[in-house]
Amino acid sequence: MSHATIISWYRGAPMADSGPERELWLFGLGDRIDRGAVVCSHLAEAGYRARTAKLEELRVTKPLGIILDISPHSVDGWGILTAIKSDPGTRDIPVLPVFLSEKGKIGGAFPVAGFFLTPIDCDHLGERLAVMGLTEDTEDYDLQAMLVTRKGDEQLGRAINELGFSLLQAYSAKEGIAIATTNHPYLLFTSFMLPDSSAFEFQERLRLYPQTRNIPFFVLLKDSMKEGERLAMSRSVEHLVRKKELSRAEFLSCFRRK
């Protein structure tokens, strides 16, 4: 399986049929469900059933995936993401973070391979990577995984080694790019907030290089964050947002096979 088809559910999902199992839910809008009109319209164009939803609905049923507003206009988008990823019953649902304007225009979409909470659940990490087909070649090839955090993560580093990967470490986005472009890691884990960048900005910079464009990119989040931290995370992606909104084709490209 090539990286192009396992980077994430968004990049790898086929276009949908109209069955209920293809439903996508939009989170983070609170009572401003009108802000979801553009997203739902674009998804309907692609054949998906889409609607706004609230966190408590996940206790009853599960959608195919979640579109999550993480802008400063959202209602606790990062808190919702943490809640989803901390619950064993919902943590495997794919989540696509988006940046919606106050009127609901799509300023940016940030597809990643997945989110993990720290301290890491090593068993869950191994299960998810296996499901994505990312561990099946570790016995036959010397594959490297990169970990980019401010101070390192000994527990996650051991887990990566135990899964059969050689470990590369970096402590900033700048250092991560230098190491990744010369060593070509098979997959990458990064804290969301680095000393010189957010994870999404780091990912965008990696996509400028052919050798790192398609690395499966996983984001690490703390299992609990203060309100100020969550707001800072939302603001950290504002400068990545386009002045002109994403077109329908640009947004839907997150859902098509490459």
GROMACS .gro file of C-alpha atoms in nm, residues 70 72 78 99 192-193 197-201 229-240:
model
   23
   70ILE     CA    1  -1.107   2.461   1.515
   72PRO     CA    2  -1.154   3.100   1.715
   78TRP     CA    3  -1.006   2.165   2.045
   99PHE     CA    4  -1.108   2.670   0.978
  192PHE     CA    5   0.083   2.039   1.792
  193MET     CA    6   0.270   2.335   1.941
  197SER     CA    7   0.558   2.640   1.445
  198SER     CA    8   0.222   2.473   1.480
  199ALA     CA    9   0.187   2.117   1.353
  200PHE     CA   10  -0.026   2.229   1.059
  201GLU     CA   11   0.233   2.485   0.948
  229GLU     CA   12  -0.411   2.686   2.549
  230ARG     CA   13  -0.701   2.585   2.326
  231LEU     CA   14  -0.758   2.944   2.216
  232ALA     CA   15  -0.388   2.986   2.140
  233MET     CA   16  -0.400   2.672   1.926
  234SER     CA   17  -0.692   2.811   1.727
  235ARG     CA   18  -0.512   3.139   1.673
  236SER     CA   19  -0.192   2.961   1.571
  237VAL     CA   20  -0.350   2.850   1.245
  238GLU     CA   21  -0.506   3.183   1.150
  239HIS     CA   22  -0.208   3.288   0.941
  240LEU     CA   23  -0.243   2.966   0.736
   0.00000   0.00000   0.00000
